[in-house]
Coordinates of C-alpha atoms in Angstrom, one line a residue:
Chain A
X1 CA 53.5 134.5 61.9
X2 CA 54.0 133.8 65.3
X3 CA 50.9 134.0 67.1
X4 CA 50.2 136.8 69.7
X5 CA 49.9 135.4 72.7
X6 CA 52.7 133.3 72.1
X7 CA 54.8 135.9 71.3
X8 CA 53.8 138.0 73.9
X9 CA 54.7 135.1 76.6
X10 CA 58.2 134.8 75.0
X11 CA 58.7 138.2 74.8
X12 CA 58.1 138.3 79.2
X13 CA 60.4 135.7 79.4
X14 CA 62.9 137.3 76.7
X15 CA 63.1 140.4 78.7
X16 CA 63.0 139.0 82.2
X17 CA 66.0 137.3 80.8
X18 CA 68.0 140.3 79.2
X19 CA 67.5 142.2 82.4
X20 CA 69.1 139.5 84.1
X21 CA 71.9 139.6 81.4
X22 CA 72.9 143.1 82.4
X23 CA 74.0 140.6 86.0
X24 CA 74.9 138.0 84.8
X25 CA 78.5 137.8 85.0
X26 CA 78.1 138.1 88.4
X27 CA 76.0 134.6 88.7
X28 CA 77.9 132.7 86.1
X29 CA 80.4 130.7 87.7
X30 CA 78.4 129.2 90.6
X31 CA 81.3 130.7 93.0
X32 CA 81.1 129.8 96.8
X33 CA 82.7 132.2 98.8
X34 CA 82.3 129.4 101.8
X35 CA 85.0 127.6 100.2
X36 CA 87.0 130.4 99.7
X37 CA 87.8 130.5 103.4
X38 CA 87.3 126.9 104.2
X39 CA 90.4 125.0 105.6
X40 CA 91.9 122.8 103.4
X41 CA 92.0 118.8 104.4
X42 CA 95.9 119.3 103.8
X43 CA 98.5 121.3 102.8
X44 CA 100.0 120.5 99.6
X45 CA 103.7 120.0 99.9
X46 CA 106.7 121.9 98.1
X47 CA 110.2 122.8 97.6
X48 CA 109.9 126.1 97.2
X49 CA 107.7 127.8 94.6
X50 CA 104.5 130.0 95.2
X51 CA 101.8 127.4 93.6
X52 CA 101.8 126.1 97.2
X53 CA 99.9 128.9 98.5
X54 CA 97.1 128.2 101.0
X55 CA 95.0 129.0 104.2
X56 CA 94.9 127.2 107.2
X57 CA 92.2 128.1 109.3
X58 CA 90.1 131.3 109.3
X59 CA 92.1 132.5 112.3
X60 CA 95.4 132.1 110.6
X61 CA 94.1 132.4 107.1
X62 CA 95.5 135.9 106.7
X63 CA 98.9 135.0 105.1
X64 CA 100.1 132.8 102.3
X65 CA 102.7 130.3 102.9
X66 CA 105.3 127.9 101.7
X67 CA 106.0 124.5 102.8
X68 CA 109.5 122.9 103.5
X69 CA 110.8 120.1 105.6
X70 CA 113.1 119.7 108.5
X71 CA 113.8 117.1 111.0
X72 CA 114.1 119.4 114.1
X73 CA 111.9 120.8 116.4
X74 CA 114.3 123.4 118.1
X75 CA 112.6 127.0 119.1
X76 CA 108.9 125.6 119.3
X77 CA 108.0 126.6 122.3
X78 CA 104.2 126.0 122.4
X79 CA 102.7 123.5 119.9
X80 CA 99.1 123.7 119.4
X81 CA 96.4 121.4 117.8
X82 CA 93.3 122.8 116.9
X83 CA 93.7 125.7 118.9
X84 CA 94.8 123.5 122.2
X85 CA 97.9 123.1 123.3
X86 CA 99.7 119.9 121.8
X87 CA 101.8 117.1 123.5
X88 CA 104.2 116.4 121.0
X89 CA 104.5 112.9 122.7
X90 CA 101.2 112.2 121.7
X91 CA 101.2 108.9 119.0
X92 CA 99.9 109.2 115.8
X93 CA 100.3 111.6 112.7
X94 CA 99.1 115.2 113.7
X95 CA 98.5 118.5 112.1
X96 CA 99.1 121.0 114.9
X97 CA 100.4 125.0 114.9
X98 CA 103.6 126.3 116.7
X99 CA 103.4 129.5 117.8
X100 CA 106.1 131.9 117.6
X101 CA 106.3 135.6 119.1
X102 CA 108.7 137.8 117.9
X103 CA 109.9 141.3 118.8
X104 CA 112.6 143.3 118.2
X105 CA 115.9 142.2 117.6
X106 CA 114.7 138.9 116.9
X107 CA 114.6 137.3 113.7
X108 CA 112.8 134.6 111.9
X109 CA 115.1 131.4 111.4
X110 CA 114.2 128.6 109.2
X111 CA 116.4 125.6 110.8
X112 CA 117.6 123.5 107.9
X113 CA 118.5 119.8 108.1
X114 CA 122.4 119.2 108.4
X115 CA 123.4 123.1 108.7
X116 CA 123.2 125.9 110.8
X117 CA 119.7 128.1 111.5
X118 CA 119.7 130.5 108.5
X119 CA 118.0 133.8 109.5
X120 CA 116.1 135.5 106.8
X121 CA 114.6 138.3 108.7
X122 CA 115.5 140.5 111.0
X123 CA 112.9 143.1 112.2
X124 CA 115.3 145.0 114.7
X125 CA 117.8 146.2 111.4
X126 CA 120.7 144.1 113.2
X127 CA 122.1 141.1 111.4
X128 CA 121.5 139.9 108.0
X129 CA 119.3 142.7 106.5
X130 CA 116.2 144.4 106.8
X131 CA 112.9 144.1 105.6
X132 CA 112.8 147.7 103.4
X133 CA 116.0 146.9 102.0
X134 CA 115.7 143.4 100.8
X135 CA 112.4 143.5 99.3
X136 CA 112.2 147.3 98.3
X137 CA 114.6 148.8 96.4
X138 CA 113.8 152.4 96.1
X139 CA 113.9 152.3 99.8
X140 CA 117.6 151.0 99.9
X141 CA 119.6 152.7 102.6
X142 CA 116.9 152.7 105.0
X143 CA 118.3 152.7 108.4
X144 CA 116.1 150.6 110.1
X145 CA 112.8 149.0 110.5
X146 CA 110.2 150.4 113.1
X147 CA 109.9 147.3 115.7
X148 CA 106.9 145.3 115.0
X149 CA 105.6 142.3 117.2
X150 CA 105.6 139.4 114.6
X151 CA 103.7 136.5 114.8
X152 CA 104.2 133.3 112.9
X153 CA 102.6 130.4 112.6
X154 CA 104.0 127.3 111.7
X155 CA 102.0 124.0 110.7
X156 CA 103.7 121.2 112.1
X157 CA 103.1 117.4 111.1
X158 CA 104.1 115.2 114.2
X159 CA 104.6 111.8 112.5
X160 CA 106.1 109.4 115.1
X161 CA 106.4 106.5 112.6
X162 CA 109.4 108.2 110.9
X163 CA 109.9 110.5 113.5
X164 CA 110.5 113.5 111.1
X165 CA 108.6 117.0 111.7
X166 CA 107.5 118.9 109.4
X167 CA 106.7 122.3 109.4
X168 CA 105.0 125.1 107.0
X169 CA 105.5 128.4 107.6
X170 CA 103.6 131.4 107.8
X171 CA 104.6 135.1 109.1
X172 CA 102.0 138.0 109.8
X173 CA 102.6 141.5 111.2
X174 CA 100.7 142.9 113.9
X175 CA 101.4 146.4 112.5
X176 CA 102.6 147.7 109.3
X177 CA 106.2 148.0 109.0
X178 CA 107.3 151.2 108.1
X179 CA 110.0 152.5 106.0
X180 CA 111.1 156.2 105.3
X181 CA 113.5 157.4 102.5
X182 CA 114.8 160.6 103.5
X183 CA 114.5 160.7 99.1
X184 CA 111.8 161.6 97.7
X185 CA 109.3 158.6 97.2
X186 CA 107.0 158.4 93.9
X187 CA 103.8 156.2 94.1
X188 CA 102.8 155.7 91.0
X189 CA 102.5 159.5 89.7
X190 CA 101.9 160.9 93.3
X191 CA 104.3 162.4 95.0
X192 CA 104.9 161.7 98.6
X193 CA 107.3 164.5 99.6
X194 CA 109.9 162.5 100.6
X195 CA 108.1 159.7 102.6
X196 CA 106.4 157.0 102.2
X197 CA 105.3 153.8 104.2
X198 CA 105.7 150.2 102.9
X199 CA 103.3 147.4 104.0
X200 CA 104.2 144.5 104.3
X201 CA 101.1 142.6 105.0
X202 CA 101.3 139.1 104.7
X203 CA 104.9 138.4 105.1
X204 CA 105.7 135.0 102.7
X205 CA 108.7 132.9 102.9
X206 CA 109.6 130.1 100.7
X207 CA 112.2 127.9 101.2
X208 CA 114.5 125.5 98.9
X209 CA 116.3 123.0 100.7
X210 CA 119.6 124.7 101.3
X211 CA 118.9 128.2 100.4
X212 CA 115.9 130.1 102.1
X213 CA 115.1 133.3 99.8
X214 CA 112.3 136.1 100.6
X215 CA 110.1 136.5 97.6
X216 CA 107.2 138.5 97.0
X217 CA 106.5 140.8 99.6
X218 CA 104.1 143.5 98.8
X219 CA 104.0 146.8 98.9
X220 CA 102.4 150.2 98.1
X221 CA 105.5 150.9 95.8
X222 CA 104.5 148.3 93.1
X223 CA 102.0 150.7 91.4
X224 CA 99.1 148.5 92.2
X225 CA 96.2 150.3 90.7
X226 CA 94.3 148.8 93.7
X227 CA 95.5 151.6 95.7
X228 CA 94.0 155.0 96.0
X229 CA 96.0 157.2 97.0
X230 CA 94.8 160.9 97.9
X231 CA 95.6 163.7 100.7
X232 CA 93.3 166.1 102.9
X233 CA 94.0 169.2 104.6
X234 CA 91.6 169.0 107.8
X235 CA 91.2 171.8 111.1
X236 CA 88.6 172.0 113.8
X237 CA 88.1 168.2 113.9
X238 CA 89.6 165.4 115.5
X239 CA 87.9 162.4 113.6
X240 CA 87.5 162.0 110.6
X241 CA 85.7 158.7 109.0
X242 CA 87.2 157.4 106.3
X243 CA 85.2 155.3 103.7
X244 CA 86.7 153.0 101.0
X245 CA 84.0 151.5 98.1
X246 CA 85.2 148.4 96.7
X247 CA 84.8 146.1 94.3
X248 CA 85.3 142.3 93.7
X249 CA 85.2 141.0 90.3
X250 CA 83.6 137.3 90.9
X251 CA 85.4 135.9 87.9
X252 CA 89.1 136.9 89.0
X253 CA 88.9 136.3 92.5
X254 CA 87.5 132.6 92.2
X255 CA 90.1 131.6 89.6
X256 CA 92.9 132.8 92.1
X257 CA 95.1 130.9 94.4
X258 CA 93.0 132.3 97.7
X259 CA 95.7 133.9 99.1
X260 CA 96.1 135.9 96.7
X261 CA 92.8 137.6 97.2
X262 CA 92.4 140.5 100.2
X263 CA 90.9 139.4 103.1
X264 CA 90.9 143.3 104.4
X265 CA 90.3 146.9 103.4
X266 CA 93.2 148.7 104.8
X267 CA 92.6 152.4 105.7
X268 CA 96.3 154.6 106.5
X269 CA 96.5 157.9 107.0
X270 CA 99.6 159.3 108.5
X271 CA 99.7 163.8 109.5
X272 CA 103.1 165.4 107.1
X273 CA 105.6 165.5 107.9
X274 CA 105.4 162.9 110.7
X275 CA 106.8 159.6 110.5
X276 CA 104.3 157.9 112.3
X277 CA 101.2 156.8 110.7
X278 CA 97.7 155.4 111.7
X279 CA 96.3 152.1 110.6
X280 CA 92.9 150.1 110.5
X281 CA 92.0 146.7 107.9
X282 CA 88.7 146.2 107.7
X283 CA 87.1 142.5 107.5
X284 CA 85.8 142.2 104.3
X285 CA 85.2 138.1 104.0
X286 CA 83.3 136.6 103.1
X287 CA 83.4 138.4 99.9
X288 CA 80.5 140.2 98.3
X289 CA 80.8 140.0 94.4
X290 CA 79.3 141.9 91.2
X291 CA 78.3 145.1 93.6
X292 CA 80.2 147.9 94.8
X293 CA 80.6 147.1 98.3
X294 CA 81.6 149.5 100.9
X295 CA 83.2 149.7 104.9
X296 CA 84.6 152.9 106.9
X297 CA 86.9 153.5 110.1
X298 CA 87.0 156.1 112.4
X299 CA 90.2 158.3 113.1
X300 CA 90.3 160.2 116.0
X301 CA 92.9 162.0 117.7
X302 CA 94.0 164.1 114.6
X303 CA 95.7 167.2 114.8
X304 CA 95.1 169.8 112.6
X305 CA 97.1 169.6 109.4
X306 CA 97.7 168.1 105.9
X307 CA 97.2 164.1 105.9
X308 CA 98.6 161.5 103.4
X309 CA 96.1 158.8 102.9
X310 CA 96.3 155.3 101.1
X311 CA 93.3 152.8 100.8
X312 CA 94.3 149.7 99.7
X313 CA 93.3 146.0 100.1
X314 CA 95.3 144.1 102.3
X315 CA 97.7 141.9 100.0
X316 CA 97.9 145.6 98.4
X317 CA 96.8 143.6 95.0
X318 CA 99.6 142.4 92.7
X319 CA 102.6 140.2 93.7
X320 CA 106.1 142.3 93.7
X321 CA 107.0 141.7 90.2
X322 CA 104.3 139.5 89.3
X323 CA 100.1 139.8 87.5
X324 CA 98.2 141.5 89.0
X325 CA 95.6 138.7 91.0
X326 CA 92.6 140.8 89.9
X327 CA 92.8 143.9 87.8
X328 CA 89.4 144.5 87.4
X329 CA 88.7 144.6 91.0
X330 CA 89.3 148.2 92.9
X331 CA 88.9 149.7 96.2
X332 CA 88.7 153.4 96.3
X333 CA 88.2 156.2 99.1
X334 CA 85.5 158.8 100.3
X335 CA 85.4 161.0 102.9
X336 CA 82.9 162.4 105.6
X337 CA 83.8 164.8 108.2
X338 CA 82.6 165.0 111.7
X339 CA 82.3 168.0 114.2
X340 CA 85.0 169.9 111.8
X341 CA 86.1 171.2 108.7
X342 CA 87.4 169.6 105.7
X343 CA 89.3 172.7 104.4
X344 CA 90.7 171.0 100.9
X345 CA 91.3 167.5 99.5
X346 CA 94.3 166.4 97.0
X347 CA 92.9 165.2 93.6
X348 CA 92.1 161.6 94.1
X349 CA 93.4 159.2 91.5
X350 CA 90.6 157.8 89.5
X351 CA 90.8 154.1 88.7
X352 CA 88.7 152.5 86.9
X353 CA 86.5 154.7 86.2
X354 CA 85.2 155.1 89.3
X355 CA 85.6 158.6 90.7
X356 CA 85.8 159.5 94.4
X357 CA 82.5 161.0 94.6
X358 CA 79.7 162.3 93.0
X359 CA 78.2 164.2 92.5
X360 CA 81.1 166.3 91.8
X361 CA 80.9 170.0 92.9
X362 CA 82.3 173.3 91.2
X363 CA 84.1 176.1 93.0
X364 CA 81.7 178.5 93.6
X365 CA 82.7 182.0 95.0
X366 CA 81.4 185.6 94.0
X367 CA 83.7 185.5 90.7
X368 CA 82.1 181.9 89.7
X369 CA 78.2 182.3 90.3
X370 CA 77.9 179.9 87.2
X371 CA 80.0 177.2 88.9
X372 CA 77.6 178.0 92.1
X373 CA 74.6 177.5 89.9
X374 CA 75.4 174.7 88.3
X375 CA 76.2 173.0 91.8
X376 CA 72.8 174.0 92.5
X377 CA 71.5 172.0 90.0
X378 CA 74.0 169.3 90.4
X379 CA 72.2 169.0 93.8
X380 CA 69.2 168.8 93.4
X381 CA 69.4 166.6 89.6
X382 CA 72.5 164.8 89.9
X383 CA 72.7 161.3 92.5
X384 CA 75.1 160.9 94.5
X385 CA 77.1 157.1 93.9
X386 CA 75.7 155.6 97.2
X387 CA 72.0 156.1 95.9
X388 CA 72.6 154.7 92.4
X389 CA 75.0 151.6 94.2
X390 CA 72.4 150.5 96.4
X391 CA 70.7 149.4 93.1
X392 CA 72.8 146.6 93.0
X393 CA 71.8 144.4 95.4
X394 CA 68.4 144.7 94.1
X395 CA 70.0 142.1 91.9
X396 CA 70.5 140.1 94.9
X397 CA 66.9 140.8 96.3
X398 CA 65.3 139.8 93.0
X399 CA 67.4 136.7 92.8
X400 CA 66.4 135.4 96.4
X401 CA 62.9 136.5 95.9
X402 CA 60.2 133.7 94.4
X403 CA 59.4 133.5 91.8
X404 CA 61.9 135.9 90.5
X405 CA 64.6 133.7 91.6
X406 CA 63.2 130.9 89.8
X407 CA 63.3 132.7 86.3
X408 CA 67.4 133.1 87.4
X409 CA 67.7 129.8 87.6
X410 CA 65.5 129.3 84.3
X411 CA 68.2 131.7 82.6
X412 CA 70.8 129.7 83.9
X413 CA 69.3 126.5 82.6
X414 CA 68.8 128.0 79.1
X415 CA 72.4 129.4 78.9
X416 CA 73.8 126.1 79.8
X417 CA 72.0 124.0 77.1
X418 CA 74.1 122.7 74.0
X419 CA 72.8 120.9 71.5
X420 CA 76.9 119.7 70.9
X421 CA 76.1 117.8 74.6
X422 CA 75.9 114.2 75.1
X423 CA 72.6 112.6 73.3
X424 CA 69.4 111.6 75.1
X425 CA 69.2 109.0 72.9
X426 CA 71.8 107.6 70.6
X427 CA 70.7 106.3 66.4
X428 CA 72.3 102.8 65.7
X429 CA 75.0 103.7 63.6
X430 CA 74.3 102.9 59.9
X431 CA 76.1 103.0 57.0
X432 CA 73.8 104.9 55.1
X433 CA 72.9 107.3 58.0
X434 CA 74.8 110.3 56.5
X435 CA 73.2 109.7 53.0
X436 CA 69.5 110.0 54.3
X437 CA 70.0 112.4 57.2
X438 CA 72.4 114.8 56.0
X439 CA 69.7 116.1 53.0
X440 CA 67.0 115.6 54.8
X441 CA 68.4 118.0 57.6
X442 CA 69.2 120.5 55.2
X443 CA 66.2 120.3 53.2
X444 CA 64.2 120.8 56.5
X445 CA 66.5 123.9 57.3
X446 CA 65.8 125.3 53.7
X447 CA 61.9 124.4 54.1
X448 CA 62.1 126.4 57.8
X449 CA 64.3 129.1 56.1
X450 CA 61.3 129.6 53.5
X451 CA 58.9 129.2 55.8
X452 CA 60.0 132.4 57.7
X453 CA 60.8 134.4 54.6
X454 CA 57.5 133.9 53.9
X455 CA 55.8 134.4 56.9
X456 CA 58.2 137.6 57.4
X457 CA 57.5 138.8 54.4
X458 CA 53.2 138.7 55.0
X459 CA 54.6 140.3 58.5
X460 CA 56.2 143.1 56.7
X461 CA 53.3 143.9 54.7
X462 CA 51.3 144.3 57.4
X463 CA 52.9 146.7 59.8
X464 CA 52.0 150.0 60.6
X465 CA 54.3 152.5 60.2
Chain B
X1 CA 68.3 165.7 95.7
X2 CA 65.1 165.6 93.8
X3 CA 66.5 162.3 91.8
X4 CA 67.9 161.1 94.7
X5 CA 64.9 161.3 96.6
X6 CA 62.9 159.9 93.6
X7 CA 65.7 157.1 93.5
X8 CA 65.2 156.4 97.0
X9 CA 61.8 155.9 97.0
X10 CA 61.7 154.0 94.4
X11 CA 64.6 151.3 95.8
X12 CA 62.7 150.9 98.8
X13 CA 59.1 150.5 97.4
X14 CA 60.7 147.4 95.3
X15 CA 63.1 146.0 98.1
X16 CA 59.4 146.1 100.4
X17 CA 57.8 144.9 97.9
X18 CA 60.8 141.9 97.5
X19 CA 60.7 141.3 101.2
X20 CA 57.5 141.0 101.3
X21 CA 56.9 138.4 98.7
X22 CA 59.9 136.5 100.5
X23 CA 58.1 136.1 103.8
X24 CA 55.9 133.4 101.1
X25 CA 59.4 131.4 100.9
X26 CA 62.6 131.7 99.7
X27 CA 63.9 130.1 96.5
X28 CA 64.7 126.8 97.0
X29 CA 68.4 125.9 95.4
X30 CA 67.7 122.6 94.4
X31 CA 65.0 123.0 92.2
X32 CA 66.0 121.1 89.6
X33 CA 65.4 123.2 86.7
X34 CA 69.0 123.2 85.7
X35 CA 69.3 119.7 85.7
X36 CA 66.1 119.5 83.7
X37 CA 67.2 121.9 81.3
X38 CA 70.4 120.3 80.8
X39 CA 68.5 116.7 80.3
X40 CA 66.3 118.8 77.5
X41 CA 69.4 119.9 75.7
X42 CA 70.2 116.1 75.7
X43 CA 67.4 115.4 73.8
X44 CA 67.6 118.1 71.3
X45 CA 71.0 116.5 70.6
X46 CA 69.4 113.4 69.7
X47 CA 66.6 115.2 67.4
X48 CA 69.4 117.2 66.1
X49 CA 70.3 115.1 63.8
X50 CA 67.2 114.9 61.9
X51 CA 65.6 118.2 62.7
X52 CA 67.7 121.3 63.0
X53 CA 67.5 122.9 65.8
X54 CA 70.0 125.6 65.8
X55 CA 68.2 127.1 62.6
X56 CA 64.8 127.0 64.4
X57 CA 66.5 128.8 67.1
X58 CA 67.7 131.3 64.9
X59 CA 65.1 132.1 63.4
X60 CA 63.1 132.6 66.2
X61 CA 66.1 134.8 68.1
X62 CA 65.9 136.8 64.9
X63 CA 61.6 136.9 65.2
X64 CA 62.1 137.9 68.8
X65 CA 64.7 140.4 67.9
X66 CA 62.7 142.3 65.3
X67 CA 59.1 142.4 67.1
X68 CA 60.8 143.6 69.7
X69 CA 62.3 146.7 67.9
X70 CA 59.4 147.3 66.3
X71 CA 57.6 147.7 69.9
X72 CA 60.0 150.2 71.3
X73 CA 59.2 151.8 67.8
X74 CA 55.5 152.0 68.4
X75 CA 56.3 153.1 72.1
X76 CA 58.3 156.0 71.3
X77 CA 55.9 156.8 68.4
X78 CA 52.8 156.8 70.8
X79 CA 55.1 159.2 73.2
X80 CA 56.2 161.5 70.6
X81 CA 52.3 161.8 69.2
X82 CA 51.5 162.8 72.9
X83 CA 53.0 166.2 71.8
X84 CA 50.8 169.0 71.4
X85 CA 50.7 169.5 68.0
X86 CA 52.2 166.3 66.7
X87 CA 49.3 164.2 64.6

């Protein structure tokens, strides 16, 4: 029989390590979310696709791009390098930025060698199309697009021994672009009655070499699960502070192109049946993994009334028509009223599992004083999700803490040995090798095999029921 | 309310209790003992081939595993003799 003390010994170590199991997913792939962020030592050239996805710099990191070449330099107005304006005379092979500010009525146009400037955008609704109608379908007949100051950002290689130029582009938003069917607008199984707003965060382009196309734009309209989508009824208050939880599931996030991944929670809430709507994204990099993570904005200014509100993360989580990046990772939405009244709240969805709030409370009136005492006792008995989340980063605590951290690593260690790995030491191959060792392996593993069934079996007689 | 509070307490008497033993130092991230485990599992590869290891460290998984239901046994039979009336 294993010997007391040694058993009691492994069994500390055996249960520091399960605890730590219950984590571990969250520690496994050595992710650095430094990296994530970090600006690539060069773009990876393309002809179109979307494998060439890719930050630049944390200040223009928020939108994935496409690379194509062209040999003209027409419409750059202001070149930059490093964040400094940029003498295109200047010798030598350079990465720099041109910066483009557009407004309404103006378009994006990707010059293309040997033909005419294509446009491919057009953000007052005059010309070519419009955003809504190209890239979202069940808003088709939209009249318009609501002006939007759009910046875009184009990487430019200066390379004066060939003289060519070329330039990657990236478009961003300033505001969300919104789009209103006078029909009546489904997201996923809530209904919008009759309006909805598409966001089109971070605006990608790809081009071929003769043919620019628009491809996946994003929106709230591609039944991303990543959405929660609820509405609240508010009076006697003017601000309300919205709250999203989130959730970033280490594993899917770190085996993703990064621009794929949010960069921003993005609160909207917009008063029915107005047209307008209010905005705020929330920073949420550098990412926090394996805990429910969570950020708020205010809202002030609100009128009294019934308000449609989406939480979402900023690339709105799934391609158009594509995987989802990270299905297992959710955002989701609570509420807290100040100085007012929140008179009623729509059903939220629940995703994942994860419900709005808890606890959760009953209606409780003079014809239900069962439902009123059972939200007594749901008070007092029954945690709400922000006490039982801030458990989590215990995990992190622990794992930063000596010598806890230490037995982490231990874990780590232990998981990672195989006995399939490279030998120490390797035997001179001999030709009768396999006739000695092979028996005398598994003669010793029938000796160990007895061994225990022997010593189990003394165990066994010996225990106290 | 009276969980929470219980909760609360609770999550703050270990995080003090973490802090605390971090003002001692933090965990230092090249430690080593990854490495060192991984040049361990290059030895039991070599002695692998004569002893084997993967039985040994199944039968002591499946040791570990049954001692350690028969403690939660004895705990919760200590727990339920606590009960007046219960010999």
């Amino acid at each position: 029989m294993v010997p007391r003390s040694i058993y009691k010994i492994v069994m500390v170590v055996a249960c520091v390590l399960s605890a730590h199991t219950a984590h571990g997913a969250f520690y496994s792939t050595g992710f650095d979310s430094d990296t994530l962020l970090a600006v690539p030592p060069e773009w990876t050239k393309s002809e179109g696709g979307i494998n060439n996805i890719q930050y630049v710099d944390d200040q223009y990191a928020r939108s994935p791009m496409q690379s194509f070449q062209f040999v003209q330099t027409t419409g750059i107005d202001t070149v930059y390098l490093n964040n400094q304006v940029f003498s295109s005379t200047t010798a030598g092979y350079f990465e720099g930025y041109a910066r483009y500010n557009l407004g309404n009525n103006d378009g994006i146009f990707i010059g293309n060698a040997g033909a005419a400037d294509l446009m491919i955008l057009n953000f007052g609704g005059v010309g070519f199309d419009d955003l809504c109608t190209i890239e979202t379908p069940v808003l088709n007949g939209t009249p318009n697009i609501a002006t939007s100051t759009v910046w875009v950002y184009q990487k430019i290689y200066f390379d004066n021994t060939t003289g060519n130029v070329q330039i990657e582009v990236a478009g961003a938003l300033s505001n969300l672009v919104q789009c209103f069917d006078p029909a009546s607008v489904t997201i996923g199984s809530v209904g919008l009655g009759g309006q909805g707003s598409a966001a089109f965060d971070d605006v990608r382009y790809v081009s071929g070499a003769q043919a620019p196309v628009v491809q996946d734009f994003e929106t709230v309209f591609n039944y991303t699960t990543n959405t929660r989508f609820t509405d609240l009824s508010i009076t006697g208050t003017s601000t309300i502070n919205m709250l999203a939880g989130y959730f970033l599931d280490e594993n899917e996030i770190a085996t993703n192109t990064p621009a794929l991944n949010p960069s921003q929670v993005k609160f909207n809430i917009s008063l029915r049946p107005s047209a307008s709507q209010s905005g705020q994204g929330i920073d949420i990099t550098p990412f926090v993994f394996g805990t429910t993570s969570s950020t708020s904005a205010d809202f002030s200014g609100l009128a009294d009334g019934i308000y449609d509100v989406f939480i979402h993360f900023s690339n709105l989580g799934e391609p158009f028509g594509g995987a989802r990046p990270f299905p297992n990772s959710y955002v989701y939405s609570f509420f807290e009223i100040s100085g007012g009244v929140l008179v009623d709240s729509g059903t939220p969805e629940i995703y994942n599992g994860v419900d709005e709030e808890t606890p959760v409370y009953q209606d409780c009136s003079i014809t239900q004083l069962g439902n009123c005492l059972v939200n007594i006792l749901t008070f007092l008995f029954v945690p709400s999700a922000g006490a039982l989340n801030k458990f989590t980063s215990l995990s992190d605590e622990l794992r930063a803490t000596v010598p806890f951290g230490y037995i982490f690593y231990l874990y780590d260690g232990l998981a990672g040995i195989s006995i399939d790995g490279t030998p120490a030491f390797e035997m001179p191959e001999l030709p009768f090798m396999a006739d000695i060792f092979t028996p005398l392996r598994t003669g010793m593993a029938a000796i160990l095999w007895a061994f225990f069934a022997f010593v189990f079996y003394r165990r066994l007689k010996t225990i106290d029921l | 309310m009276i969980l929470e509070s219980i909760l609360w307490i609770f999550y703050n008497l270990v995080l003090t209790i973490l802090q605390l033993l971090q003002l001692f130092g933090s965990v230092n991230e090249d430690n080593g003992i990854a490495q060192g485990l991984a040049t361990l599992g290059d030895y039991l590869a070599s002695i692998n081939l004569v002893l084997p290891i993967d039985t040994i460290v199944t039968i002591l998984v499946f040791e570990l595993v049954f001692e350690t239901v028969f403690a939660f046994y004895r705990v919760i039979k200590w727990l339920y003799q606590k009960i007046p009336g219960i010999n």
